[in-house]
Short mmCIF file of C-alpha atoms and ligand atoms in Angstrom, two decimals:
data_model
loop_
_atom_site.label_atom_id
_atom_site.label_comp_id
_atom_site.label_asym_id
_atom_site.label_seq_id
_atom_site.Cartn_x
_atom_site.Cartn_y
_atom_site.Cartn_z
CA MET A 1 99.92 98.60 97.32
CA LEU A 2 102.81 100.41 95.69
CA ILE A 3 104.82 103.49 96.59
CA ASN A 4 107.66 104.11 94.15
CA SER A 5 106.92 100.64 92.73
CA ILE A 6 107.60 98.98 96.13
CA PRO A 7 104.76 97.17 97.97
CA GLN A 8 103.95 98.96 101.22
CA ARG A 9 101.39 98.91 103.99
CA THR A 10 100.15 101.78 106.10
CA ILE A 11 101.21 100.22 109.40
CA ARG A 12 103.71 97.57 110.48
CA GLU A 13 105.19 96.27 113.69
CA SER A 14 108.63 97.11 114.97
CA GLY A 15 110.63 95.70 117.88
CA THR A 16 109.52 93.65 120.87
CA GLU A 17 108.68 94.16 124.55
CA PRO A 18 106.72 96.19 123.79
CA VAL A 19 105.96 95.78 120.11
CA ARG A 20 105.77 99.27 118.61
CA VAL A 21 104.18 100.26 115.32
CA VAL A 22 105.59 102.19 112.40
CA VAL A 23 103.02 104.11 110.36
CA LEU A 24 103.13 106.02 107.12
CA ASP A 25 102.73 109.68 108.15
CA GLN A 26 99.81 110.88 106.03
CA ARG A 27 100.04 114.57 107.01
CA ASN A 28 102.58 115.62 104.44
CA LEU A 29 101.75 113.23 101.62
CA PRO A 30 102.24 113.31 98.71
CA HIS A 31 105.15 115.71 99.02
CA LYS A 32 106.98 113.96 101.85
CA ILE A 33 107.02 110.21 102.34
CA GLU A 34 107.84 109.68 105.98
CA TYR A 35 107.26 106.93 108.53
CA VAL A 36 106.79 107.51 112.24
CA GLU A 37 107.33 105.02 115.04
CA LEU A 38 104.54 105.06 117.63
CA GLN A 39 106.03 103.82 120.89
CA THR A 40 103.39 104.52 123.51
CA PHE A 41 99.65 104.68 124.02
CA GLU A 42 99.90 108.51 123.93
CA ASP A 43 101.71 108.34 120.58
CA ILE A 44 98.82 106.28 119.18
CA CYS A 45 96.20 108.76 120.48
CA ASN A 46 98.11 111.70 118.99
CA ALA A 47 98.57 109.89 115.66
CA ILE A 48 94.82 109.29 115.37
CA ASN A 49 93.90 112.76 116.59
CA ASP A 50 96.39 114.62 114.35
CA MET A 51 95.54 112.41 111.35
CA ILE A 52 99.04 110.96 110.99
CA VAL A 53 96.81 107.93 110.40
CA ARG A 54 93.25 108.31 109.22
CA GLY A 55 90.50 106.38 107.44
CA ALA A 56 88.09 104.25 109.47
CA PRO A 57 89.66 100.76 109.10
CA LEU A 58 93.22 102.01 109.68
CA ILE A 59 92.09 103.98 112.75
CA GLY A 60 90.55 100.75 114.11
CA VAL A 61 93.75 98.74 113.70
CA CYS A 62 95.89 101.54 115.11
CA ALA A 63 93.57 101.79 118.11
CA ALA A 64 93.89 98.04 118.74
CA TYR A 65 97.68 98.44 118.94
CA GLY A 66 97.06 101.44 121.21
CA LEU A 67 95.10 99.24 123.56
CA TYR A 68 97.94 96.73 123.58
CA LEU A 69 100.48 99.47 124.40
CA ALA A 70 98.20 100.72 127.19
CA ALA A 71 97.88 97.17 128.56
CA PHE A 72 101.65 96.67 128.35
CA SER A 73 102.28 99.85 130.35
CA LEU A 74 99.94 98.54 133.10
CA LYS A 75 101.28 94.99 133.20
CA ASP A 76 102.79 95.26 136.69
CA LEU A 77 99.50 96.21 138.35
CA GLY A 78 97.14 93.77 140.04
CA LEU A 79 94.34 92.47 137.81
CA ASP A 80 91.62 94.75 139.26
CA SER A 81 93.67 97.95 139.01
CA PHE A 82 94.84 96.86 135.56
CA GLN A 83 91.26 96.60 134.34
CA THR A 84 90.15 99.90 135.93
CA LYS A 85 93.09 101.79 134.44
CA LEU A 86 92.65 100.11 131.05
CA LYS A 87 89.06 101.39 130.96
CA GLU A 88 90.36 104.96 131.47
CA PHE A 89 92.76 104.48 128.56
CA THR A 90 90.02 103.14 126.29
CA ASP A 91 87.76 106.13 127.02
CA LYS A 92 90.60 108.43 125.99
CA LEU A 93 91.24 106.43 122.82
CA ILE A 94 87.58 106.41 121.78
CA ALA A 95 87.38 110.21 122.15
CA THR A 96 90.13 110.80 119.56
CA ARG A 97 87.83 110.41 116.49
CA PRO A 98 84.13 110.15 117.38
CA THR A 99 82.53 109.31 114.01
CA ALA A 100 84.58 106.37 112.69
CA ILE A 101 82.94 103.39 114.43
CA ASN A 102 85.85 101.07 113.63
CA LEU A 103 87.70 102.62 116.55
CA ARG A 104 84.93 101.83 119.04
CA ASN A 105 84.30 98.40 117.49
CA ALA A 106 87.99 97.49 117.69
CA ILE A 107 88.25 98.56 121.32
CA SER A 108 85.07 96.87 122.53
CA LYS A 109 85.92 93.62 120.75
CA ALA A 110 89.49 93.74 122.08
CA ILE A 111 88.21 94.21 125.64
CA GLU A 112 85.86 91.25 125.16
CA PHE A 113 88.69 89.15 123.70
CA ILE A 114 91.15 89.84 126.51
CA GLY A 115 88.63 89.79 129.36
CA HIS A 116 88.70 86.03 130.03
CA PHE A 117 92.18 85.69 131.45
CA ASN A 118 93.40 85.45 135.04
CA SER A 119 96.63 87.40 134.80
CA THR A 120 97.71 90.74 133.37
CA GLU A 121 100.45 88.98 131.44
CA GLU A 122 97.90 86.86 129.58
CA GLU A 123 95.69 89.89 128.95
CA VAL A 124 98.60 91.87 127.49
CA HIS A 125 99.46 88.92 125.28
CA ALA A 126 95.83 88.60 124.17
CA SER A 127 95.58 92.31 123.34
CA LEU A 128 98.54 91.97 120.96
CA LYS A 129 97.03 88.87 119.42
CA TYR A 130 93.77 90.76 118.90
CA ALA A 131 95.55 93.66 117.15
CA ARG A 132 97.39 91.23 114.87
CA ASN A 133 94.19 89.37 114.00
CA LEU A 134 92.39 92.61 113.21
CA TYR A 135 95.26 93.72 110.98
CA GLU A 136 95.09 90.51 108.95
CA ASN A 137 91.31 90.52 108.91
CA GLU A 138 91.11 94.08 107.53
CA ILE A 139 93.43 93.14 104.67
CA ASP A 140 91.29 90.10 103.93
CA CYS A 141 88.10 92.20 104.03
CA SER A 142 89.51 94.76 101.61
CA ARG A 143 90.50 92.03 99.18
CA LYS A 144 87.04 90.45 99.34
CA ILE A 145 85.31 93.83 98.95
CA GLY A 146 87.41 94.17 95.82
CA GLU A 147 86.31 90.77 94.53
CA TYR A 148 82.60 91.52 95.00
CA GLY A 149 82.87 95.12 93.79
CA VAL A 150 84.86 94.37 90.64
CA LYS A 151 81.82 92.55 89.22
CA LEU A 152 79.95 95.88 89.12
CA ILE A 153 82.75 97.43 87.08
CA GLU A 154 82.93 94.38 84.82
CA ASP A 155 79.16 94.58 84.15
CA ILE A 156 79.35 98.25 83.26
CA TYR A 157 82.25 97.52 80.93
CA GLN A 158 80.38 94.62 79.27
CA ASN A 159 77.46 96.97 78.51
CA LYS A 160 79.46 100.01 77.58
CA LYS A 161 82.47 98.47 75.84
CA SER A 162 84.54 101.54 76.63
CA THR A 163 86.34 103.12 79.59
CA VAL A 164 84.40 102.93 82.85
CA ASN A 165 84.33 106.29 84.66
CA ILE A 166 84.15 106.07 88.44
CA LEU A 167 83.75 108.99 90.84
CA THR A 168 85.09 108.77 94.38
CA HIS A 169 85.10 111.12 97.34
CA CYS A 170 87.70 111.55 100.09
CA ASN A 171 90.24 108.77 100.45
CA ALA A 172 88.78 105.32 100.83
CA GLY A 173 91.93 103.89 99.35
CA TRP A 174 94.64 101.64 100.71
CA LEU A 175 95.92 104.58 102.73
CA ALA A 176 92.67 104.51 104.74
CA THR A 177 93.07 100.79 105.40
CA ILE A 178 96.05 98.47 105.62
CA ASP A 179 96.07 97.45 101.96
CA TYR A 180 93.82 97.67 98.83
CA GLY A 181 91.34 100.12 100.42
CA THR A 182 87.58 99.87 100.45
CA ALA A 183 86.24 101.97 97.55
CA THR A 184 89.51 101.50 95.67
CA ALA A 185 89.72 97.72 96.12
CA PRO A 186 87.32 97.01 93.20
CA ILE A 187 89.22 99.59 91.14
CA TYR A 188 92.61 97.92 91.76
CA LEU A 189 91.15 94.51 90.92
CA ALA A 190 89.55 95.87 87.75
CA MET A 191 92.97 97.23 86.75
CA GLU A 192 94.50 93.78 87.39
CA ARG A 193 91.86 92.29 85.10
CA GLY A 194 92.64 94.76 82.34
CA ILE A 195 89.30 96.62 82.39
CA PRO A 196 89.82 100.14 81.02
CA LEU A 197 88.78 102.63 83.68
CA HIS A 198 89.27 106.18 84.83
CA VAL A 199 88.62 107.73 88.24
CA TRP A 200 87.28 111.22 88.95
CA VAL A 201 88.82 112.21 92.29
CA ASP A 202 86.99 114.81 94.40
CA GLU A 203 89.61 117.01 96.03
CA THR A 204 87.69 116.78 99.37
CA ARG A 205 88.05 120.05 101.20
CA PRO A 206 89.05 120.98 103.79
CA ARG A 207 91.80 118.37 104.35
CA ASN A 208 92.04 117.52 100.66
CA GLN A 209 92.27 113.75 101.16
CA GLY A 210 91.24 113.32 97.51
CA ALA A 211 93.90 115.66 96.12
CA LYS A 212 96.67 114.63 98.47
CA LEU A 213 96.00 110.95 99.05
CA THR A 214 93.60 109.37 96.54
CA ALA A 215 95.10 111.02 93.46
CA TRP A 216 98.58 110.08 94.68
CA GLU A 217 97.87 106.46 95.54
CA LEU A 218 96.01 105.89 92.26
CA MET A 219 98.87 107.44 90.29
CA GLU A 220 101.45 105.36 92.20
CA ASN A 221 99.48 102.25 91.22
CA GLY A 222 98.99 103.18 87.58
CA VAL A 223 95.27 104.01 87.70
CA PRO A 224 94.23 106.79 85.28
CA CYS A 225 92.59 109.55 87.29
CA THR A 226 91.61 113.21 87.15
CA LEU A 227 91.33 115.54 90.12
CA ILE A 228 88.15 117.64 90.24
CA PRO A 229 86.89 120.36 92.59
CA ASP A 230 84.32 119.06 95.05
CA ASN A 231 81.51 120.85 93.23
CA ALA A 232 82.13 119.34 89.78
CA GLY A 233 80.54 115.88 90.24
CA GLY A 234 76.95 116.95 89.53
CA HIS A 235 77.94 118.55 86.24
CA LEU A 236 79.88 115.45 85.18
CA MET A 237 76.95 113.21 86.02
CA GLN A 238 74.51 115.38 84.04
CA HIS A 239 76.74 114.89 80.99
CA GLY A 240 77.04 111.12 81.24
CA LEU A 241 80.66 111.24 82.34
CA VAL A 242 80.22 109.14 85.50
CA ASP A 243 79.19 105.47 85.27
CA LEU A 244 79.51 104.64 88.95
CA CYS A 245 80.08 106.40 92.28
CA LEU A 246 82.15 104.42 94.78
CA VAL A 247 82.80 105.78 98.26
CA GLY A 248 83.77 104.43 101.69
CA SER A 249 82.09 104.77 105.06
CA ASP A 250 83.08 105.76 108.56
CA ARG A 251 79.91 104.38 110.12
CA THR A 252 76.84 102.72 108.63
CA THR A 253 73.64 101.99 110.54
CA ARG A 254 71.66 98.74 110.62
CA THR A 255 69.21 100.48 108.25
CA GLY A 256 71.89 101.40 105.70
CA ASP A 257 72.40 105.12 106.42
CA VAL A 258 76.01 105.95 105.62
CA ALA A 259 78.25 108.45 107.41
CA ASN A 260 81.23 109.37 105.28
CA LYS A 261 83.41 112.39 104.62
CA ILE A 262 81.52 115.69 104.39
CA GLY A 263 80.20 116.17 100.84
CA THR A 264 79.35 112.52 100.23
CA TYR A 265 75.62 113.24 100.65
CA LEU A 266 75.67 115.86 97.88
CA LYS A 267 77.28 113.36 95.51
CA ALA A 268 74.61 110.81 96.34
CA LEU A 269 71.87 113.37 95.61
CA ALA A 270 73.40 114.20 92.25
CA ALA A 271 73.81 110.48 91.50
CA LYS A 272 70.14 109.81 92.28
CA ASP A 273 69.03 112.70 90.08
CA ASN A 274 71.09 111.36 87.19
CA SER A 275 70.45 107.62 87.68
CA VAL A 276 74.12 106.95 88.40
CA PRO A 277 74.59 103.91 90.69
CA PHE A 278 75.94 104.98 94.07
CA TYR A 279 77.76 102.21 95.98
CA VAL A 280 79.41 102.28 99.38
CA ALA A 281 82.29 99.86 100.05
CA LEU A 282 82.86 98.97 103.68
CA PRO A 283 84.05 96.14 105.89
CA CYS A 284 81.65 94.87 108.58
CA SER A 285 83.88 96.64 111.13
CA SER A 286 82.34 99.92 109.85
CA PHE A 287 78.76 99.00 110.83
CA ASP A 288 77.13 100.39 113.95
CA TRP A 289 74.43 97.79 114.55
CA SER A 290 73.00 99.78 117.45
CA LEU A 291 71.72 102.64 115.27
CA LEU A 292 68.55 102.96 113.20
CA ASP A 293 68.65 106.62 112.15
CA GLY A 294 71.98 107.86 110.84
CA ILE A 295 71.05 111.52 110.54
CA ASN A 296 69.84 111.85 114.11
CA GLU A 297 72.03 109.33 115.86
CA ILE A 298 75.53 109.45 114.34
CA GLN A 299 77.84 111.85 116.12
CA ILE A 300 79.48 114.08 113.53
CA GLU A 301 83.03 115.07 114.39
CA GLN A 302 83.67 118.81 114.35
CA ARG A 303 87.29 119.62 113.74
CA ASN A 304 89.42 122.73 114.12
CA PRO A 305 88.09 125.59 111.88
CA GLU A 306 91.71 126.34 110.93
CA GLU A 307 91.52 123.33 108.58
CA VAL A 308 88.95 125.35 106.58
CA LEU A 309 90.72 128.71 106.82
CA TYR A 310 94.20 127.56 105.81
CA VAL A 311 95.43 125.40 102.95
CA ASP A 312 98.85 123.83 102.64
CA GLY A 313 100.89 122.58 99.73
CA LEU A 314 104.27 122.66 98.06
CA ALA A 315 105.79 126.07 97.34
CA ASP A 316 109.47 126.76 96.62
CA GLY A 317 110.28 123.15 97.45
CA LYS A 318 108.78 123.42 100.95
CA ILE A 319 105.39 122.58 102.40
CA GLN A 320 103.79 125.90 103.26
CA THR A 321 100.49 126.96 104.77
CA VAL A 322 98.50 129.98 103.63
CA LEU A 323 95.37 131.75 104.84
CA VAL A 324 92.63 131.91 102.18
CA PRO A 325 89.72 134.04 103.55
CA PRO A 326 90.04 137.42 105.31
CA LEU A 327 91.85 137.36 108.65
CA GLY A 328 89.31 136.83 111.44
CA CYS A 329 86.75 135.09 109.21
CA ASN A 330 84.52 132.56 110.99
CA ALA A 331 84.62 128.96 109.77
CA ALA A 332 82.81 125.72 110.63
CA ASN A 333 84.36 122.32 110.08
CA TYR A 334 81.92 119.41 110.08
CA GLY A 335 84.00 116.34 109.26
CA PHE A 336 81.28 113.99 107.98
CA ASP A 337 77.72 113.88 106.70
CA VAL A 338 75.11 111.16 106.49
CA THR A 339 73.78 109.82 103.20
CA PRO A 340 70.34 108.33 103.82
CA ALA A 341 69.89 104.72 102.73
CA ARG A 342 67.34 105.73 100.06
CA LEU A 343 70.20 107.32 98.06
CA VAL A 344 72.49 104.30 98.27
CA THR A 345 72.29 101.62 95.57
CA GLY A 346 74.20 98.97 97.50
CA LEU A 347 76.72 98.24 100.22
CA ILE A 348 79.77 96.26 99.09
CA THR A 349 81.06 94.20 102.01
CA GLU A 350 83.44 91.28 102.48
CA HIS A 351 80.37 89.01 102.50
CA GLY A 352 78.80 90.29 99.30
CA ILE A 353 76.72 93.24 98.12
CA PHE A 354 73.67 94.13 100.24
CA LYS A 355 70.73 96.48 99.73
CA PRO A 356 70.78 99.27 102.32
CA GLU A 357 67.66 98.00 104.10
CA GLU A 358 67.30 96.66 107.62
CA LYS A 359 65.79 93.37 106.44
CA GLU A 360 68.66 92.75 104.01
CA LEU A 361 71.28 93.83 106.50
CA ASN A 362 69.85 91.43 109.08
CA LYS A 363 71.00 88.68 106.73
CA LEU A 364 74.51 90.14 106.88
CA ARG A 365 74.29 90.24 110.68
CA GLU A 366 73.34 86.59 110.68
CA ILE A 367 76.35 85.82 108.54
CA ILE A 368 78.73 87.56 110.89
CA ASN A 369 76.82 86.25 113.89
CA ILE A 370 76.09 89.48 115.68
CA LYS A 371 73.10 89.33 117.97
CA GLY A 372 70.76 92.05 119.24
O1 MRU B 1 88.74 112.14 108.16
P1 MRU B 1 89.29 110.92 107.47
O2 MRU B 1 90.36 111.21 106.48
O3 MRU B 1 89.68 109.84 108.45
O4 MRU B 1 88.04 110.38 106.67
C1 MRU B 1 88.12 109.25 105.88
C2 MRU B 1 86.91 108.99 105.10
O5 MRU B 1 85.90 109.63 105.18
C3 MRU B 1 86.96 107.78 104.27
O6 MRU B 1 86.26 107.96 103.09
C4 MRU B 1 86.41 106.65 105.10
O7 MRU B 1 87.14 106.44 106.27
C5 MRU B 1 86.21 105.46 104.33
S1 MRU B 1 87.14 104.13 104.84
C6 MRU B 1 88.20 103.51 103.78
#
């Protein structure tokens, strides 16, 4: 998607032996557009942990490159030591962001993919191939999510014959993926097709991904949008000002419970109470097929309370951080919540739109050929 009218992606390769990655540094957006080169496995872990990169699909791809860089650094070891050490690296990588399942899915599939070779050289090569495949696949998934999801927007427009108002939470845009986004993919396609639409953007405290990232990427790509405080959605829905809620997911169970950025659950409750359709857009890499009960089984990341206590933004031409509550105030920082399947209208995936029910999702599992 576009930054300053130039097509960009969140991550790209640079150099050889080893291949490094250059990522768009999301910490100071929208006020500073900077790219960072990640040269080592440790750089990748820090980038995920510090949210230089964030958003479940992007974290997954970044982690796959991290695994490659780890494998490359171990290439001179014997095969047994290589595999033991690689396991230590993967444990470290998985611990960086515990809720987004894409990270774990990417690592376990990469390990499976590279595990059939008889030399470290071949395994290193396979780990890079895996990262590249995942990168291309995530772009393809986003595009297909867009193609399925845009039909919902088209239908609303056909009925309403006026601007379609969509509410989104956090950033499930192209910045959270490689391109197009998940929740934003149908929105970008609807724009391409000339459907008049407008997006309500939740600011998404405490990290303000809505204010800093979603509002910015929509504006850069010419999508009309309005920033709202996190608490405004219910009021807008009561007054008929939201036609559709579209959010992303960091992990979704086989029964259709959806973990997403903290506050998503409250939007889903308000949507249910006001008969507003509530859709979740996600690639299959965001499913955790091992889980049945999202509320009790999904690990919710708890982040540094300072993210709640302090806010940052542009002042006097510089990015500055200020303390909001009284000095010494306690704060809790739960990163995600779980929206139970009963509040979700449908799951928009790269294979179509599915009801959030185990029986329906089994059909999706058959399509992607996952057993167990
Ligand atoms: O903590 P973050 O910024 O990584 O959280 C991101 C979200 O919650 C997104 O909405 C989610 O990853 C959806 S994926 C496009």
